[in-house]
Amino acid sequence: MRDITVRNPLDMHLHLRDDDMLCLVAPLSAGTFSGGLVMPNLVPPITNLQILHRYKSMIADAIGENSFKPYMTMFYRNYDREFIKNIKESITAMKLYPAGITTNSDSGVSSFDIDTMRPTLETMSELNIPLCVHGETDGFVMDREAEFMDIYETLATAFPKLKIIMEHITTKAATKIVQKYDNLFATVTAHHLLLTLDDLAGGLLKPHLFCKPIAKRHDDKDALVDMATSGHRKIMFGSDSAPHPTSSKECCGCAAGVFTAPIAIQLMAELFIKNDKNIDQSEQNLQKFMSDNAINIYGISPPPKSITLENKEFIVPKIYKNKQNEVTPMKSGETISWRIK
Ligand code: DOR
Ligand code: ZN
């Protein structure tokens, strides 16, 4: 099998955390990716320019010499017009969390009343600021994303010029809705392209595969894989790599999040490149999924970076650690078939 190359790989949904954890994980993304959309669910969340600028400079320190562009997000609230005009140049998108639905989202949105949200969403639409959404209700855990589809349809219809990104989609239903409205787009993670609930809980419970939204059924995963591997222009890679200390995963009350940043691009090469016969087409679709679609959807120009992958075995480190933190990646200690050259 020949080598393959991805130009300007982008991770359009990334948790870099802060402090010591940021220092540990940021170089692992920045070494491979050209840029990433950085999530704002810190404690406290990123809700003003002062916190945002401070966080951005922490990221710059943590990535060091790597050329990596952090695309910043503001934690969505029903902000007024003046506030949004002031932050526009500093952010790439706003990220909306339903209140309490996942890690550090307690101060998210508790009502999806369109009239309450209208002034903020109309201003975002006018200023061309995309809205990224964690699309889950607080219903039965397997149905949360499916139940959110009505809210996506309402938002897409009420604000037809607003770019809405359905983050980390996990269901067949989501692959349909995203294609139905011009202003809907989606990210999908490596883990949701590879796992079902069986992998997480079908045998012994695997805490390092537990995340929100939870991995779903086989037909859901198959629909995600079909859409992503076809290079469809509306879907892009967003790892949702969400590091938690190993001690917060291997305990009673496991934190939600799968840590994939160091192996994400290798896993995607493994998924897309199935055989030598259609390697050119697969490589082109991988390029669209890992970079070109995001560039078009967000209208961004990431710093140039080419990553070449070779079809040779790579043993995933059991843990990544610095003095203060230890994180366990997905596929810890396992072998994958592509590695970065
Ligand atoms: O599993 C998750 N972990 N899902 C999210 O939406 C947030 C993330 C985190 O920040 O840990
Ligand atoms: Zn996330």
Tab-separated table of C-alpha atoms and ligand atoms in Angstrom:
chain	number	residue	atom	x	y	z
A	1	MET	CA	0.000	0.000	0.000
A	2	ARG	CA	1.405	3.407	-0.938
A	3	ASP	CA	1.670	6.347	1.469
A	4	ILE	CA	-1.158	8.865	1.632
A	5	THR	CA	-1.094	12.565	2.394
A	6	VAL	CA	-3.620	14.874	4.025
A	7	ARG	CA	-3.134	18.594	3.431
A	8	ASN	CA	-4.036	21.004	6.247
A	9	PRO	CA	-5.881	18.536	8.488
A	10	LEU	CA	-8.482	20.235	10.683
A	11	ASP	CA	-10.158	19.093	13.869
A	12	MET	CA	-13.361	21.117	13.988
A	13	HIS	CA	-14.411	20.042	17.509
A	14	LEU	CA	-11.629	19.867	20.043
A	15	HIS	CA	-11.364	20.071	23.839
A	16	LEU	CA	-7.966	21.414	24.840
A	17	ARG	CA	-8.853	22.086	28.520
A	18	ASP	CA	-6.625	24.463	30.477
A	19	ASP	CA	-3.611	24.578	32.812
A	20	ASP	CA	-1.566	21.351	33.080
A	21	MET	CA	-3.973	19.289	31.002
A	22	LEU	CA	-3.719	21.856	28.195
A	23	CYS	CA	0.079	21.571	28.307
A	24	LEU	CA	-0.187	17.788	27.977
A	25	VAL	CA	-2.775	17.522	25.200
A	26	ALA	CA	-2.320	20.654	23.038
A	27	PRO	CA	1.007	19.514	21.474
A	28	LEU	CA	-0.624	16.176	20.556
A	29	SER	CA	-3.158	17.969	18.339
A	30	ALA	CA	-0.838	20.754	17.226
A	31	GLY	CA	1.787	18.285	16.041
A	32	THR	CA	-0.589	16.759	13.517
A	33	PHE	CA	-3.368	19.206	12.786
A	34	SER	CA	-3.202	22.526	11.029
A	35	GLY	CA	-5.941	23.956	13.229
A	36	GLY	CA	-8.874	23.089	15.420
A	37	LEU	CA	-12.132	24.558	16.671
A	38	VAL	CA	-11.559	24.905	20.401
A	39	MET	CA	-14.516	24.231	22.685
A	40	PRO	CA	-15.439	26.778	25.382
A	41	ASN	CA	-16.744	24.491	28.169
A	42	LEU	CA	-14.092	25.377	30.719
A	43	VAL	CA	-14.760	26.261	34.349
A	44	PRO	CA	-15.826	29.059	34.141
A	45	PRO	CA	-16.961	28.827	30.497
A	46	ILE	CA	-15.685	31.269	27.884
A	47	THR	CA	-18.329	33.963	28.006
A	48	ASN	CA	-16.395	37.170	27.484
A	49	LEU	CA	-13.417	38.530	25.571
A	50	GLN	CA	-11.189	38.772	28.615
A	51	ILE	CA	-11.461	35.030	29.372
A	52	LEU	CA	-11.185	34.222	25.664
A	53	HIS	CA	-7.968	36.190	25.122
A	54	ARG	CA	-6.405	34.774	28.263
A	55	TYR	CA	-7.277	31.245	27.095
A	56	LYS	CA	-5.925	31.908	23.616
A	57	SER	CA	-2.571	32.966	24.999
A	58	MET	CA	-2.457	29.869	27.249
A	59	ILE	CA	-3.029	27.775	24.116
A	60	ALA	CA	-0.279	29.646	22.236
A	61	ASP	CA	2.154	28.882	25.077
A	62	ALA	CA	1.111	25.220	25.188
A	63	ILE	CA	1.514	24.569	21.447
A	64	GLY	CA	4.967	26.151	21.372
A	65	GLU	CA	6.715	25.959	17.999
A	66	ASN	CA	3.995	23.947	16.264
A	67	SER	CA	2.126	25.744	13.506
A	68	PHE	CA	-1.475	25.273	14.625
A	69	LYS	CA	-4.346	27.728	14.440
A	70	PRO	CA	-6.781	27.626	17.373
A	71	TYR	CA	-10.188	28.676	16.053
A	72	MET	CA	-11.884	30.085	19.141
A	73	THR	CA	-15.514	29.714	20.223
A	74	MET	CA	-17.688	31.615	22.693
A	75	PHE	CA	-20.060	29.709	25.005
A	76	TYR	CA	-23.547	30.515	23.688
A	77	ARG	CA	-25.866	32.642	25.755
A	78	ASN	CA	-28.582	35.017	24.597
A	79	TYR	CA	-26.070	37.841	24.175
A	80	ASP	CA	-27.092	41.297	22.954
A	81	ARG	CA	-26.137	42.810	19.621
A	82	GLU	CA	-23.411	45.092	20.977
A	83	PHE	CA	-21.647	42.168	22.673
A	84	ILE	CA	-21.765	40.036	19.522
A	85	LYS	CA	-20.405	42.833	17.326
A	86	ASN	CA	-17.523	43.229	19.761
A	87	ILE	CA	-16.546	39.553	19.798
A	88	LYS	CA	-17.005	38.861	16.083
A	89	GLU	CA	-13.361	39.327	15.072
A	90	SER	CA	-12.112	37.128	17.950
A	91	ILE	CA	-14.225	34.031	17.341
A	92	THR	CA	-14.955	31.507	14.610
A	93	ALA	CA	-18.258	30.259	16.066
A	94	MET	CA	-20.475	30.130	19.142
A	95	LYS	CA	-21.100	26.807	20.839
A	96	LEU	CA	-24.512	26.089	22.279
A	97	TYR	CA	-24.938	23.516	25.051
A	98	PRO	CA	-28.329	22.566	26.458
A	99	ALA	CA	-28.002	23.201	30.204
A	100	GLY	CA	-26.510	20.288	32.137
A	101	ILE	CA	-26.348	17.896	29.175
A	102	THR	CA	-22.609	17.197	29.287
A	103	THR	CA	-19.289	18.194	30.904
A	104	ASN	CA	-19.324	21.785	32.252
A	105	SER	CA	-22.554	22.762	30.519
A	106	ASP	CA	-24.596	23.742	33.592
A	107	SER	CA	-24.926	27.347	32.498
A	108	GLY	CA	-26.027	26.427	28.983
A	109	VAL	CA	-29.412	27.057	27.374
A	110	SER	CA	-32.396	25.870	29.400
A	111	SER	CA	-35.135	26.928	26.969
A	112	PHE	CA	-35.221	26.679	23.190
A	113	ASP	CA	-37.909	29.348	22.932
A	114	ILE	CA	-37.249	30.845	19.516
A	115	ASP	CA	-38.466	34.337	20.407
A	116	THR	CA	-36.090	34.476	23.357
A	117	MET	CA	-33.187	33.375	21.173
A	118	ARG	CA	-34.162	35.448	18.139
A	119	PRO	CA	-32.184	38.660	18.787
A	120	THR	CA	-28.943	36.720	19.323
A	121	LEU	CA	-29.429	34.293	16.445
A	122	GLU	CA	-30.503	37.018	14.027
A	123	THR	CA	-27.408	39.029	14.860
A	124	MET	CA	-25.185	35.968	14.421
A	125	SER	CA	-26.856	35.269	11.106
A	126	GLU	CA	-26.341	38.838	9.917
A	127	LEU	CA	-22.687	38.844	11.033
A	128	ASN	CA	-22.110	35.362	9.571
A	129	ILE	CA	-21.115	33.716	12.863
A	130	PRO	CA	-21.806	29.965	12.776
A	131	LEU	CA	-23.759	28.332	15.609
A	132	CYS	CA	-22.332	24.980	16.771
A	133	VAL	CA	-24.826	22.885	18.692
A	134	HIS	CA	-24.575	19.975	21.113
A	135	GLY	CA	-27.857	18.462	19.958
A	136	GLU	CA	-29.264	16.367	22.777
A	137	THR	CA	-32.405	16.586	24.922
A	138	ASP	CA	-32.518	15.272	28.482
A	139	GLY	CA	-34.658	12.290	27.416
A	140	PHE	CA	-33.757	8.574	27.384
A	141	VAL	CA	-30.024	8.429	26.716
A	142	MET	CA	-30.277	6.491	23.418
A	143	ASP	CA	-32.971	8.846	22.073
A	144	ARG	CA	-31.553	12.206	23.094
A	145	GLU	CA	-30.091	13.087	19.707
A	146	ALA	CA	-33.126	11.833	17.761
A	147	GLU	CA	-35.385	13.932	20.015
A	148	PHE	CA	-33.303	17.016	19.225
A	149	MET	CA	-33.985	16.787	15.466
A	150	ASP	CA	-37.157	18.892	15.822
A	151	ILE	CA	-35.130	21.663	17.429
A	152	TYR	CA	-32.598	21.555	14.569
A	153	GLU	CA	-35.431	21.796	12.041
A	154	THR	CA	-37.043	24.704	13.891
A	155	LEU	CA	-33.733	26.591	14.089
A	156	ALA	CA	-32.829	25.874	10.466
A	157	THR	CA	-36.208	27.112	9.263
A	158	ALA	CA	-36.453	30.167	11.534
A	159	PHE	CA	-32.916	31.371	10.666
A	160	PRO	CA	-32.303	30.213	7.090
A	161	LYS	CA	-29.102	32.258	6.692
A	162	LEU	CA	-27.571	31.114	9.981
A	163	LYS	CA	-24.945	28.399	9.539
A	164	ILE	CA	-25.785	25.685	12.067
A	165	ILE	CA	-23.286	22.920	12.780
A	166	MET	CA	-24.782	19.748	14.252
A	167	GLU	CA	-21.882	18.675	16.442
A	168	HIS	CA	-20.725	15.064	16.806
A	169	ILE	CA	-23.725	13.461	15.101
A	170	THR	CA	-24.322	9.832	16.043
A	171	THR	CA	-27.530	8.762	14.307
A	172	LYS	CA	-28.911	7.855	10.917
A	173	ALA	CA	-31.662	10.434	11.544
A	174	ALA	CA	-29.056	13.181	11.818
A	175	THR	CA	-27.438	12.202	8.488
A	176	LYS	CA	-30.845	12.737	6.863
A	177	ILE	CA	-31.723	16.077	8.511
A	178	VAL	CA	-28.329	17.610	7.745
A	179	GLN	CA	-28.947	17.006	4.041
A	180	LYS	CA	-32.477	18.401	4.136
A	181	TYR	CA	-31.638	22.040	5.002
A	182	ASP	CA	-29.158	24.242	3.151
A	183	ASN	CA	-27.922	25.860	6.359
A	184	LEU	CA	-27.246	22.668	8.333
A	185	PHE	CA	-23.787	21.052	8.476
A	186	ALA	CA	-22.293	18.410	10.772
A	187	THR	CA	-19.179	17.148	12.459
A	188	VAL	CA	-18.593	13.515	13.281
A	189	THR	CA	-15.994	12.011	15.608
A	190	ALA	CA	-13.579	9.154	15.042
A	191	HIS	CA	-15.152	7.174	17.871
A	192	HIS	CA	-18.703	7.467	16.551
A	193	LEU	CA	-17.477	6.236	13.158
A	194	LEU	CA	-15.912	3.178	14.787
A	195	LEU	CA	-18.004	2.227	17.827
A	196	THR	CA	-21.494	1.165	18.811
A	197	LEU	CA	-23.036	0.809	22.259
A	198	ASP	CA	-21.910	-2.827	22.108
A	199	ASP	CA	-18.257	-1.761	22.224
A	200	LEU	CA	-18.915	0.376	25.284
A	201	ALA	CA	-21.295	-1.792	27.285
A	202	GLY	CA	-21.951	-5.034	25.396
A	203	GLY	CA	-19.300	-6.933	27.337
A	204	LEU	CA	-17.168	-5.614	30.162
A	205	LEU	CA	-17.838	-1.895	30.610
A	206	LYS	CA	-15.214	0.268	28.859
A	207	PRO	CA	-15.034	3.649	30.594
A	208	HIS	CA	-12.618	5.114	28.043
A	209	LEU	CA	-15.326	4.724	25.367
A	210	PHE	CA	-18.012	6.496	27.390
A	211	CYS	CA	-19.002	9.880	25.986
A	212	LYS	CA	-21.936	12.160	25.226
A	213	PRO	CA	-23.703	11.578	22.929
A	214	ILE	CA	-23.373	7.884	23.699
A	215	ALA	CA	-22.408	5.530	20.828
A	216	LYS	CA	-25.518	4.141	19.126
A	217	ARG	CA	-26.671	1.232	16.951
A	218	HIS	CA	-24.957	-0.488	14.026
A	219	ASP	CA	-27.233	1.085	11.421
A	220	ASP	CA	-26.507	4.513	12.888
A	221	LYS	CA	-22.763	3.953	12.680
A	222	ASP	CA	-23.086	2.592	9.140
A	223	ALA	CA	-25.001	5.713	8.023
A	224	LEU	CA	-22.305	7.959	9.525
A	225	VAL	CA	-19.539	5.975	7.817
A	226	ASP	CA	-21.350	6.101	4.458
A	227	MET	CA	-21.771	9.857	4.616
A	228	ALA	CA	-18.249	10.636	5.882
A	229	THR	CA	-16.369	8.271	3.567
A	230	SER	CA	-18.270	9.548	0.529
A	231	GLY	CA	-16.636	12.937	1.126
A	232	HIS	CA	-20.080	14.593	1.353
A	233	ARG	CA	-19.557	18.358	1.447
A	234	LYS	CA	-21.741	18.876	4.531
A	235	ILE	CA	-19.816	16.678	6.922
A	236	MET	CA	-16.405	17.346	8.430
A	237	PHE	CA	-14.110	15.815	10.994
A	238	GLY	CA	-14.421	16.976	14.605
A	239	SER	CA	-12.734	14.605	17.029
A	240	ASP	CA	-14.528	15.795	20.193
A	241	SER	CA	-11.314	14.532	21.747
A	242	ALA	CA	-12.208	15.116	25.397
A	243	PRO	CA	-9.399	14.253	27.812
A	244	HIS	CA	-10.170	13.506	31.445
A	245	PRO	CA	-7.592	12.250	33.938
A	246	THR	CA	-7.471	8.430	33.944
A	247	SER	CA	-8.600	8.564	37.592
A	248	SER	CA	-11.813	10.398	36.567
A	249	LYS	CA	-12.585	7.705	33.975
A	250	GLU	CA	-11.657	4.564	35.913
A	251	CYS	CA	-13.900	5.220	38.897
A	252	CYS	CA	-17.489	5.195	40.087
A	253	GLY	CA	-19.002	8.166	38.228
A	254	CYS	CA	-16.986	7.999	35.016
A	255	ALA	CA	-16.601	11.379	33.247
A	256	ALA	CA	-17.912	11.535	29.651
A	257	GLY	CA	-15.314	11.912	26.917
A	258	VAL	CA	-13.086	9.860	24.617
A	259	PHE	CA	-9.486	10.997	24.155
A	260	THR	CA	-8.505	10.490	20.523
A	261	ALA	CA	-6.365	13.500	19.547
A	262	PRO	CA	-3.046	11.630	19.108
A	263	ILE	CA	-4.502	8.845	16.940
A	264	ALA	CA	-7.410	10.544	15.189
A	265	ILE	CA	-5.870	10.991	11.751
A	266	GLN	CA	-4.376	7.493	11.769
A	267	LEU	CA	-7.785	6.009	12.643
A	268	MET	CA	-9.424	7.953	9.833
A	269	ALA	CA	-6.817	6.727	7.341
A	270	GLU	CA	-7.555	3.177	8.512
A	271	LEU	CA	-11.303	3.715	8.040
A	272	PHE	CA	-11.135	5.441	4.630
A	273	ILE	CA	-8.363	3.443	2.916
A	274	LYS	CA	-9.706	-0.060	2.627
A	275	ASN	CA	-7.750	-1.399	-0.328
A	276	ASP	CA	-5.268	-0.512	-3.025
A	277	LYS	CA	-7.825	-0.521	-5.849
A	278	ASN	CA	-9.691	2.632	-4.886
A	279	ILE	CA	-6.928	4.332	-2.943
A	280	ASP	CA	-6.988	7.515	-5.061
A	281	GLN	CA	-10.713	8.061	-4.529
A	282	SER	CA	-10.462	7.192	-0.816
A	283	GLU	CA	-7.568	9.594	-0.365
A	284	GLN	CA	-9.557	12.370	-2.080
A	285	ASN	CA	-12.558	11.772	0.162
A	286	LEU	CA	-10.339	11.684	3.243
A	287	GLN	CA	-8.925	15.052	2.157
A	288	LYS	CA	-12.448	16.491	1.878
A	289	PHE	CA	-13.524	15.091	5.238
A	290	MET	CA	-10.375	16.031	7.151
A	291	SER	CA	-9.940	19.507	5.689
A	292	ASP	CA	-11.555	20.812	2.488
A	293	ASN	CA	-15.171	20.635	3.689
A	294	ALA	CA	-14.353	22.529	6.877
A	295	ILE	CA	-12.426	25.171	4.905
A	296	ASN	CA	-15.474	25.702	2.692
A	297	ILE	CA	-18.076	25.573	5.460
A	298	TYR	CA	-16.250	27.964	7.789
A	299	GLY	CA	-14.456	30.019	5.106
A	300	ILE	CA	-11.117	29.644	6.909
A	301	SER	CA	-7.511	29.523	5.657
A	302	PRO	CA	-5.502	27.270	7.980
A	303	PRO	CA	-1.699	27.389	8.056
A	304	PRO	CA	-0.234	24.991	5.470
A	305	LYS	CA	0.762	21.588	6.829
A	306	SER	CA	0.965	18.225	5.057
A	307	ILE	CA	0.758	14.981	6.990
A	308	THR	CA	1.922	11.790	5.307
A	309	LEU	CA	0.704	8.471	6.621
A	310	GLU	CA	2.199	5.058	5.953
A	311	ASN	CA	0.474	1.702	6.123
A	312	LYS	CA	2.640	0.386	8.966
A	313	GLU	CA	1.622	-0.823	12.394
A	314	PHE	CA	1.502	1.667	15.229
A	315	ILE	CA	1.088	0.662	18.863
A	316	VAL	CA	-1.015	3.250	20.662
A	317	PRO	CA	0.689	4.379	23.874
A	318	LYS	CA	-1.077	3.070	26.986
A	319	ILE	CA	-1.140	6.517	28.540
A	320	TYR	CA	-0.003	10.072	27.904
A	321	LYS	CA	1.296	11.883	30.957
A	322	ASN	CA	3.108	14.880	32.343
A	323	LYS	CA	3.968	15.673	35.975
A	324	GLN	CA	0.398	16.526	36.927
A	325	ASN	CA	-1.812	14.478	34.605
A	326	GLU	CA	-2.293	11.087	33.054
A	327	VAL	CA	-4.759	10.477	30.222
A	328	THR	CA	-5.712	7.180	28.610
A	329	PRO	CA	-6.365	7.318	24.851
A	330	MET	CA	-8.900	5.295	22.923
A	331	LYS	CA	-7.255	2.030	21.776
A	332	SER	CA	-4.736	2.290	24.602
A	333	GLY	CA	-2.037	-0.357	24.007
A	334	GLU	CA	-3.726	-1.634	20.824
A	335	THR	CA	-2.234	-1.731	17.329
A	336	ILE	CA	-3.546	0.333	14.434
A	337	SER	CA	-2.507	-0.118	10.848
A	338	TRP	CA	-1.513	3.400	9.802
A	339	ARG	CA	1.035	5.696	11.312
A	340	ILE	CA	2.378	9.165	10.707
A	341	LYS	CA	5.560	9.072	8.658
B	1	DOR	O1	-18.310	13.126	25.985
B	1	DOR	C1	-18.221	14.347	25.965
B	1	DOR	N1	-17.237	14.996	26.604
B	1	DOR	N2	-19.149	15.031	25.295
B	1	DOR	C2	-19.202	16.371	25.349
B	1	DOR	O2	-20.076	16.943	24.764
B	1	DOR	C3	-18.260	17.140	26.193
B	1	DOR	C4	-17.028	16.384	26.408
B	1	DOR	C5	-16.159	16.972	27.499
B	1	DOR	O3	-15.983	18.189	27.512
B	1	DOR	O4	-15.664	16.219	28.332
B	2	ZN	ZN	-17.296	18.272	22.709
